[in-house]
């Protein structure tokens, strides 16, 4: 049995390397699809001190051979760590806001061996979002009092309204400050959006807070 285990180790290492090389192709292709906008980084979790295997659209100033991030360390320590962490707020070293997604890659043995990370520079998009929001904006002189209450607003409509209100602060909903989120929730409550079923949970998901926090913001 020991001899079988030893002979299988090189084959396993070769399979892991093949998997990472295939992931490297994906990283390069994704980066070249969004030049100057989305940084794509492939981490080799087998070597955490020199983890960065490939980096496209280098927006963070890191280099191939640099160390792994905190998410990478968490996956190395815990194979049960979530495979996908999607659309979480982040920030580049120079302070620019980012929206990130991290995808863990496991081998046949169920061990994390790599992570593919996408970091979207939302500072480039925020002014565009704000400009579009202003372009389609209607009069605000009656903002202090809702003229009507529209029932049965679905999640898609609610998401659009949340993004429009957040765009007024030049930030995605999850990147708003605590006061910004509180102001947004109170505006939604004033405009009657909480009359829709499951609205509180939808708003909580969009802002990255709990449902209880949303209700506390309305008080």
XYZ file of N, CA and C in Angstrom:
657
model
N 0.816 -1.200 0.000
C 0.000 0.000 0.000
C 0.855 1.257 0.000
N 1.940 1.237 0.759
C 2.822 2.401 0.795
C 3.431 2.645 -0.580
N 3.820 1.570 -1.254
C 4.417 1.713 -2.581
C 3.409 2.304 -3.559
N 2.136 1.895 -3.456
C 1.094 2.424 -4.334
C 0.870 3.904 -4.078
N 0.893 4.268 -2.804
C 0.693 5.669 -2.455
C 1.827 6.523 -2.995
N 3.047 6.010 -2.868
C 4.189 6.758 -3.355
C 4.169 6.915 -4.863
N 3.772 5.886 -5.572
C 3.755 5.966 -7.020
C 2.633 6.855 -7.526
N 1.598 7.011 -6.721
C 0.469 7.839 -7.142
C 0.749 9.325 -6.941
N 1.662 9.670 -6.023
C 1.924 11.065 -5.712
C 2.384 11.866 -6.923
N 3.381 11.365 -7.720
C 3.780 12.137 -8.898
C 2.637 12.326 -9.891
N 1.834 11.282 -10.064
C 0.696 11.399 -10.981
C -0.280 12.456 -10.502
N -0.517 12.497 -9.186
C -1.420 13.492 -8.622
C -0.869 14.900 -8.812
N 0.428 15.068 -8.566
C 1.052 16.383 -8.747
C 0.965 16.817 -10.198
N 1.148 15.855 -11.113
C 1.043 16.186 -12.530
C -0.362 16.593 -12.922
N -1.351 15.924 -12.345
C -2.744 16.280 -12.628
C -3.068 17.667 -12.087
N -2.539 17.983 -10.902
C -2.767 19.309 -10.313
C -2.153 20.391 -11.191
N -0.941 20.141 -11.657
C -0.260 21.121 -12.512
C -1.027 21.317 -13.812
N -1.533 20.253 -14.379
C -2.323 20.354 -15.613
C -3.573 21.196 -15.375
N -4.230 20.982 -14.229
C -5.443 21.731 -13.905
C -5.142 23.223 -13.778
N -4.028 23.551 -13.142
C -3.667 24.955 -12.963
C -3.301 25.594 -14.301
N -2.641 24.852 -15.171
C -2.307 25.394 -16.486
C -3.558 25.683 -17.304
N -4.556 24.830 -17.163
C -5.824 25.074 -17.855
C -6.516 26.318 -17.287
N -6.452 26.473 -15.961
C -7.033 27.656 -15.324
C -6.296 28.918 -15.750
N -5.004 28.790 -16.000
C -4.211 29.940 -16.447
C -4.704 30.454 -17.802
N -5.114 29.557 -18.665
C -5.673 29.963 -19.960
C -6.944 30.795 -19.766
N -7.762 30.366 -18.801
C -9.010 31.085 -18.520
C -8.707 32.474 -17.981
N -7.727 32.564 -17.074
C -7.357 33.856 -16.492
C -6.902 34.833 -17.570
N -6.050 34.375 -18.463
C -5.544 35.233 -19.532
C -6.679 35.677 -20.451
N -7.565 34.742 -20.812
C -8.663 35.067 -21.722
C -9.629 36.073 -21.094
N -9.956 35.877 -19.829
C -10.872 36.805 -19.151
C -10.264 38.193 -19.054
N -8.993 38.256 -18.689
C -8.342 39.549 -18.561
C -8.306 40.310 -19.868
N -8.034 39.609 -20.953
C -7.949 40.270 -22.251
C -9.304 40.653 -22.803
N -10.365 40.086 -22.212
C -11.717 40.454 -22.635
C -12.135 41.782 -22.018
N -11.555 42.132 -20.839
C -11.914 43.371 -20.152
C -10.662 44.198 -19.873
N -9.967 44.651 -20.910
C -8.704 45.381 -20.706
C -8.903 46.684 -19.935
N -8.042 46.889 -18.937
C -8.081 48.115 -18.159
C -9.224 48.231 -17.185
N -10.064 47.215 -17.122
C -11.261 47.297 -16.292
C -11.306 46.245 -15.202
N -10.911 45.019 -15.539
C -11.018 43.921 -14.577
C -9.685 43.187 -14.467
N -9.112 43.210 -13.266
C -7.884 42.465 -13.002
C -8.241 41.005 -12.747
N -7.508 40.098 -13.378
C -7.737 38.664 -13.199
C -6.442 38.039 -12.686
N -6.532 37.348 -11.548
C -5.342 36.790 -10.910
C -5.568 35.304 -10.652
N -4.576 34.500 -11.032
C -4.604 33.074 -10.725
C -3.578 32.795 -9.638
N -4.059 32.264 -8.502
C -3.191 31.926 -7.372
C -2.936 30.415 -7.349
N -1.689 30.033 -7.225
C -1.314 28.637 -7.024
C -1.214 28.415 -5.509
N -2.217 27.781 -4.940
C -2.282 27.624 -3.491
C -1.321 26.570 -2.958
N -0.634 25.873 -3.833
C 0.359 24.904 -3.387
C 1.621 25.592 -2.885
N 1.798 26.860 -3.260
C 2.981 27.616 -2.856
C 2.534 29.001 -2.394
N 1.961 29.104 -1.184
C 1.344 30.357 -0.742
C 2.286 31.556 -0.693
N 3.578 31.341 -0.487
C 4.512 32.460 -0.404
C 4.822 33.040 -1.789
N 4.595 32.253 -2.818
C 4.819 32.710 -4.199
C 3.628 32.275 -5.050
N 2.448 32.672 -4.622
C 1.224 32.080 -5.153
C 0.797 32.597 -6.526
N 1.040 33.872 -6.807
C 0.488 34.428 -8.037
C 1.141 33.780 -9.248
N 0.339 33.039 -9.975
C 0.814 32.289 -11.143
C 0.651 33.124 -12.422
N -0.431 33.906 -12.471
C -0.686 34.755 -13.635
C -1.502 35.955 -13.186
N -1.266 37.094 -13.829
C -2.046 38.294 -13.525
C -2.240 39.078 -14.814
N -3.497 39.315 -15.149
C -3.860 40.081 -16.335
C -4.540 41.372 -15.910
N -4.296 42.450 -16.679
C -4.835 43.767 -16.309
C -4.385 44.130 -14.896
N -3.116 44.243 -14.691
C -2.569 44.478 -13.353
C -3.002 45.838 -12.815
N -4.027 45.829 -11.976
C -4.544 47.063 -11.379
C -4.112 47.227 -9.928
N -3.591 46.174 -9.331
C -3.241 46.204 -7.908
C -1.744 46.391 -7.666
N -0.944 46.352 -8.732
C 0.485 46.524 -8.569
C 1.226 45.282 -8.115
N 0.546 44.138 -8.068
C 1.204 42.895 -7.675
C 1.911 42.272 -8.874
N 2.717 41.250 -8.604
C 3.493 40.610 -9.662
C 3.404 39.096 -9.551
N 3.728 38.424 -10.653
C 3.829 36.967 -10.630
C 4.876 36.582 -9.585
N 4.530 35.623 -8.734
C 5.423 35.200 -7.658
C 5.134 35.823 -6.320
N 4.201 36.797 -6.272
C 3.836 37.401 -4.991
C 2.985 36.433 -4.167
N 2.841 36.745 -2.891
C 2.187 35.824 -1.956
C 0.671 35.792 -2.121
N 0.074 34.810 -1.478
C -1.370 34.598 -1.542
C -2.095 35.607 -0.646
N -3.390 35.815 -0.912
C -4.203 36.713 -0.083
C -4.802 35.956 1.098
N -5.546 36.680 1.932
C -6.176 36.063 3.091
C -7.178 34.976 2.693
N -7.903 35.203 1.589
C -8.858 34.193 1.130
C -8.141 32.905 0.737
N -6.987 33.063 0.104
C -6.216 31.891 -0.281
C -5.764 31.094 0.923
N -5.283 31.801 1.950
C -4.859 31.119 3.172
C -6.022 30.392 3.827
N -7.199 31.018 3.802
C -8.382 30.390 4.405
C -8.730 29.101 3.687
N -8.586 29.087 2.369
C -8.900 27.866 1.608
C -7.848 26.783 1.847
N -6.598 27.196 1.987
C -5.539 26.218 2.252
C -5.790 25.522 3.585
N -6.222 26.304 4.577
C -6.430 25.760 5.920
C -7.724 24.969 6.041
N -8.702 25.263 5.199
C -10.019 24.642 5.347
C -10.592 24.239 3.993
N -10.529 22.953 3.639
C -11.092 22.486 2.366
C -12.596 22.722 2.269
N -13.246 22.957 3.422
C -14.677 23.212 3.413
C -15.038 24.670 3.192
N -14.026 25.515 3.032
C -14.278 26.941 2.790
C -15.050 27.094 1.480
N -15.965 28.057 1.388
C -16.792 28.205 0.181
C -15.964 28.279 -1.095
N -16.420 27.584 -2.115
C -15.708 27.564 -3.392
C -15.797 28.900 -4.108
N -16.937 29.570 -3.978
C -17.136 30.837 -4.680
C -17.552 31.916 -3.684
N -16.790 33.000 -3.662
C -17.157 34.199 -2.919
C -17.367 35.277 -3.968
N -18.610 35.690 -4.147
C -18.938 36.500 -5.318
C -19.370 37.923 -4.957
N -18.892 38.871 -5.780
C -19.328 40.268 -5.730
C -19.161 40.902 -4.351
N -18.016 40.671 -3.719
C -17.783 41.304 -2.420
C -16.990 42.594 -2.603
N -17.235 43.597 -1.748
C -16.519 44.872 -1.886
C -15.049 44.710 -1.554
N -14.227 45.380 -2.301
C -12.793 45.304 -2.105
C -12.191 46.670 -2.413
N -10.886 46.788 -2.302
C -10.242 48.074 -2.569
C -8.813 47.836 -3.038
N -8.423 48.536 -4.112
C -7.055 48.453 -4.598
C -6.130 49.233 -3.664
N -4.829 48.952 -3.705
C -3.890 49.635 -2.793
C -3.940 51.155 -2.863
N -4.305 51.718 -4.033
C -4.359 53.176 -4.149
C -5.694 53.756 -3.700
N -6.582 52.907 -3.172
C -7.843 53.385 -2.628
C -9.037 53.238 -3.542
N -8.823 52.890 -4.810
C -9.959 52.737 -5.711
C -10.856 51.583 -5.276
N -12.167 51.785 -5.300
C -13.079 50.692 -4.922
C -13.114 49.617 -5.993
N -13.306 48.387 -5.554
C -13.378 47.256 -6.479
C -14.499 46.325 -6.067
N -15.002 45.581 -7.039
C -15.952 44.497 -6.768
C -15.251 43.210 -7.160
N -15.153 42.275 -6.229
C -14.332 41.095 -6.450
C -15.130 39.799 -6.385
N -14.631 38.813 -7.099
C -15.148 37.450 -7.043
C -13.959 36.496 -6.979
N -14.011 35.545 -6.062
C -12.929 34.579 -5.891
C -13.483 33.165 -6.060
N -12.845 32.396 -6.933
C -13.304 31.040 -7.247
C -12.208 30.046 -6.871
N -12.481 29.202 -5.897
C -11.522 28.190 -5.501
C -11.572 26.984 -6.422
N -10.409 26.423 -6.722
C -10.312 25.274 -7.619
C -9.723 24.097 -6.842
N -10.469 22.991 -6.803
C -10.028 21.801 -6.077
C -9.537 20.722 -7.033
N -8.653 19.886 -6.516
C -8.201 18.736 -7.304
C -9.109 17.540 -7.044
N -8.755 16.411 -7.595
C -9.594 15.217 -7.462
C -9.699 14.738 -6.023
N -8.718 15.115 -5.188
C -8.732 14.709 -3.781
C -9.544 15.661 -2.910
N -10.121 16.698 -3.512
C -10.935 17.642 -2.756
C -10.125 18.704 -2.042
N -8.876 18.917 -2.469
C -8.022 19.930 -1.858
C -7.965 21.161 -2.760
N -7.984 22.345 -2.132
C -7.839 23.564 -2.910
C -6.398 23.670 -3.396
N -6.234 23.791 -4.693
C -4.886 23.942 -5.246
C -4.702 25.272 -5.966
N -5.810 25.963 -6.246
C -5.712 27.235 -6.962
C -6.939 28.080 -6.679
N -6.829 29.353 -7.002
C -7.960 30.274 -6.878
C -7.887 31.277 -8.020
N -9.011 31.458 -8.689
C -9.124 32.425 -9.774
C -9.895 33.627 -9.248
N -9.272 34.794 -9.271
C -9.861 35.987 -8.655
C -10.041 37.092 -9.686
N -11.211 37.718 -9.662
C -11.528 38.826 -10.556
C -11.789 40.065 -9.722
N -11.098 41.159 -10.037
C -11.237 42.416 -9.308
C -11.647 43.512 -10.284
N -12.923 43.888 -10.238
C -13.475 44.872 -11.156
C -13.293 46.275 -10.593
N -12.697 47.164 -11.381
C -12.472 48.550 -10.965
C -13.776 49.328 -11.120
N -14.547 49.451 -10.047
C -15.844 50.125 -10.136
C -15.708 51.636 -10.129
N -14.499 52.154 -9.819
C -14.311 53.606 -9.861
C -14.451 54.113 -11.292
N -14.181 53.237 -12.269
C -14.340 53.608 -13.669
C -15.813 53.632 -14.051
N -16.592 52.733 -13.446
C -17.999 52.600 -13.814
C -18.907 53.552 -13.062
N -18.525 53.934 -11.843
C -19.411 54.741 -11.008
C -19.812 56.058 -11.668
N -18.870 56.827 -12.270
C -19.298 58.070 -12.926
C -20.257 57.821 -14.079
N -20.055 56.704 -14.801
C -20.958 56.376 -15.902
C -22.349 56.052 -15.361
N -22.372 55.274 -14.280
C -23.646 54.921 -13.664
C -24.372 56.167 -13.173
N -23.609 57.072 -12.559
C -24.206 58.304 -12.050
C -24.752 59.154 -13.193
N -23.985 59.247 -14.291
C -24.432 60.037 -15.434
C -25.719 59.478 -16.024
N -25.787 58.148 -16.143
C -27.003 57.530 -16.673
C -28.177 57.732 -15.726
N -27.889 57.658 -14.419
C -28.944 57.868 -13.440
C -29.509 59.282 -13.544
N -28.613 60.257 -13.686
C -29.063 61.642 -13.821
C -29.823 61.862 -15.123
N -29.417 61.129 -16.156
C -30.054 61.292 -17.462
C -31.516 60.868 -17.427
N -31.818 59.798 -16.698
C -33.191 59.282 -16.671
C -33.961 59.751 -15.438
N -33.352 60.617 -14.622
C -34.002 61.057 -13.381
C -35.231 61.910 -13.690
N -36.227 61.792 -12.803
C -37.415 62.629 -12.896
C -37.336 63.704 -11.820
N -38.347 64.567 -11.764
C -38.344 65.647 -10.797
C -38.281 65.145 -9.368
N -37.595 65.886 -8.503
C -37.417 65.464 -7.116
C -38.105 66.403 -6.129
N -38.914 67.339 -6.649
C -39.515 68.300 -5.719
C -40.536 67.657 -4.792
N -41.052 66.470 -5.156
C -42.019 65.778 -4.308
C -41.397 64.585 -3.616
N -40.055 64.560 -3.526
C -39.367 63.407 -2.959
C -39.722 63.197 -1.492
N -40.076 64.296 -0.772
C -40.358 64.158 0.658
C -41.686 63.474 0.920
N -42.529 63.340 -0.090
C -43.824 62.688 0.101
C -44.138 61.835 -1.126
N -44.349 60.561 -0.907
C -44.661 59.673 -2.028
C -46.009 60.025 -2.621
N -46.052 60.183 -3.963
C -47.304 60.543 -4.630
C -48.222 59.345 -4.770
N -47.661 58.162 -4.791
C -48.470 56.958 -4.879
C -47.669 55.776 -4.364
N -48.365 54.731 -4.040
C -47.726 53.491 -3.598
C -47.994 52.416 -4.628
N -46.937 51.906 -5.217
C -47.084 50.869 -6.236
C -46.905 49.512 -5.588
N -47.892 48.681 -5.691
C -47.856 47.360 -5.084
C -47.147 46.361 -6.001
N -46.783 45.239 -5.399
C -46.230 44.115 -6.142
C -44.992 44.475 -6.954
N -44.130 45.303 -6.388
C -42.861 45.576 -7.061
C -41.979 44.337 -6.926
N -41.482 43.848 -8.011
C -40.684 42.631 -7.938
C -39.220 42.941 -7.654
N -38.457 41.888 -7.479
C -37.056 42.044 -7.080
C -36.246 42.791 -8.127
N -36.542 42.577 -9.399
C -35.780 43.255 -10.447
C -35.982 44.765 -10.380
N -37.222 45.194 -10.194
C -37.501 46.622 -10.085
C -36.849 47.215 -8.851
N -36.910 46.469 -7.761
C -36.316 46.951 -6.515
C -34.802 47.074 -6.652
N -34.172 46.104 -7.307
C -32.722 46.164 -7.531
C -32.355 47.414 -8.328
N -33.169 47.738 -9.350
C -32.888 48.902 -10.174
C -32.958 50.185 -9.354
N -33.974 50.276 -8.497
C -34.126 51.471 -7.676
C -32.963 51.613 -6.690
N -32.564 50.497 -6.070
C -31.443 50.530 -5.121
C -30.171 50.985 -5.825
N -29.918 50.464 -7.019
C -28.706 50.843 -7.756
C -28.747 52.310 -8.174
N -29.925 52.810 -8.527
C -30.041 54.212 -8.905
C -29.782 55.135 -7.716
N -30.335 54.770 -6.552
C -30.108 55.592 -5.361
C -28.649 55.546 -4.936
N -28.034 54.375 -5.054
C -26.615 54.254 -4.697
C -25.747 55.051 -5.661
N -26.151 55.084 -6.941
C -25.375 55.811 -7.953
C -25.322 57.306 -7.650
N -26.314 57.805 -6.939
C -26.288 59.212 -6.551
C -25.124 59.519 -5.614
N -24.614 58.465 -4.974
C -23.438 58.608 -4.100
C -22.176 58.070 -4.785
N -22.280 57.782 -6.100
C -21.148 57.308 -6.906
C -20.517 56.045 -6.320
N -21.366 55.112 -5.887
C -20.849 53.868 -5.314
C -21.866 52.752 -5.530
N -21.406 51.512 -5.670
C -22.338 50.382 -5.721
C -22.984 50.198 -4.357
N -24.169 49.585 -4.295
C -24.900 49.474 -3.028
C -24.091 48.918 -1.870
N -23.333 47.853 -2.093
C -22.593 47.222 -0.998
C -21.425 48.075 -0.506
N -20.971 49.032 -1.316
C -19.837 49.865 -0.923
C -20.259 51.145 -0.214
N -21.560 51.371 -0.078
C -22.031 52.560 0.628
C -21.614 52.509 2.094
N -21.420 53.665 2.674
C -21.139 53.726 4.104
C -22.387 53.320 4.882
N -22.223 53.136 6.192
C -23.372 52.758 7.024
C -24.461 53.833 6.949
N -24.047 55.091 7.014
C -25.027 56.182 6.927
C -25.675 56.235 5.550
N -24.871 55.929 4.525
C -25.429 55.919 3.181
C -26.476 54.836 3.005
N -26.201 53.656 3.565
C -27.164 52.563 3.487
C -28.425 52.901 4.282
N -28.236 53.536 5.437
C -29.390 53.897 6.259
C -30.274 54.901 5.514
N -29.650 55.888 4.883
C -30.407 56.885 4.118
C -31.158 56.230 2.966
N -30.494 55.297 2.285
C -31.124 54.615 1.159
C -32.325 53.796 1.620
N -32.169 53.056 2.725
C -33.260 52.224 3.234
C -34.442 53.092 3.653
N -34.160 54.208 4.307
C -35.257 55.089 4.744
C -35.996 55.686 3.551
N -35.244 55.969 2.464
C -35.896 56.490 1.268
C -36.811 55.438 0.652
N -36.340 54.191 0.613
C -37.167 53.108 0.087
C -38.405 52.897 0.935
N -38.237 52.993 2.248
C -39.371 52.822 3.159
C -40.383 53.943 2.953
N -39.873 55.168 2.787
C -40.752 56.321 2.584
C -41.507 56.216 1.267
N -40.839 55.653 0.249
C -41.462 55.549 -1.066
C -42.370 54.331 -1.215
N -42.505 53.545 -0.157
C -43.468 52.460 -0.169
C -42.969 51.118 -0.647
N -41.664 50.954 -0.786
C -41.150 49.691 -1.314
C -41.236 48.545 -0.316
N -41.383 48.853 0.962
C -41.466 47.782 1.948
C -42.850 47.122 1.954
N -43.766 47.675 1.181
C -45.078 47.045 1.084
C -45.020 45.783 0.232
N -43.965 45.622 -0.525
C -43.816 44.441 -1.363
C -43.312 43.261 -0.538
N -43.806 42.086 -0.812
C -43.398 40.883 -0.093
C -41.914 40.591 -0.331
N -41.235 40.237 0.729
C -39.807 39.893 0.685
C -38.913 41.066 0.310
N -39.466 42.300 0.344
C -38.654 43.455 -0.030
C -37.477 43.639 0.924
N -37.705 43.464 2.218
C -36.642 43.672 3.201
C -35.468 42.735 2.953
N -35.756 41.468 2.641
C -34.679 40.509 2.388
C -33.938 40.847 1.096
N -34.679 41.276 0.083
C -34.044 41.660 -1.175
C -33.113 42.836 -0.979
N -33.572 43.838 -0.220
C -32.752 45.019 0.058
C -31.527 44.618 0.865
N -31.717 43.741 1.843
C -30.590 43.280 2.663
C -29.525 42.610 1.810
N -29.948 41.776 0.866
C -28.999 41.085 -0.015
C -28.245 42.076 -0.901
N -28.938 43.087 -1.399
C -28.306 44.070 -2.272
C -27.287 44.922 -1.522
N -27.564 45.203 -0.248
C -26.674 46.063 0.543
C -25.611 45.274 1.289
N -25.759 43.950 1.336
C -24.781 43.147 2.049
C -24.921 43.231 3.557
N -26.162 43.393 4.035
C -26.415 43.448 5.471
C -27.510 42.437 5.799
N -27.814 42.308 7.088
C -28.856 41.370 7.492
C -30.238 42.001 7.354
N -31.253 41.140 7.339
C -32.642 41.621 7.259
C -32.986 42.455 8.489
N -32.484 42.032 9.656
C -32.739 42.775 10.887
C -32.139 44.169 10.814
N -30.958 44.269 10.204
C -30.313 45.584 10.064
C -31.141 46.510 9.193
N -31.720 45.947 8.131
C -32.573 46.758 7.248
C -33.743 47.343 8.038
N -34.382 46.504 8.858
C -35.506 47.003 9.638
C -35.058 48.032 10.666
N -33.876 47.850 11.236
C -33.357 48.843 12.190
C -33.121 50.187 11.507
N -32.702 50.148 10.251
C -32.453 51.389 9.508
C -33.723 52.164 9.271
N -34.867 51.481 9.259
C -36.131 52.184 8.968
C -36.652 52.944 10.181
N -36.086 52.649 11.382
C -36.605 53.267 12.591
C -36.071 54.683 12.761
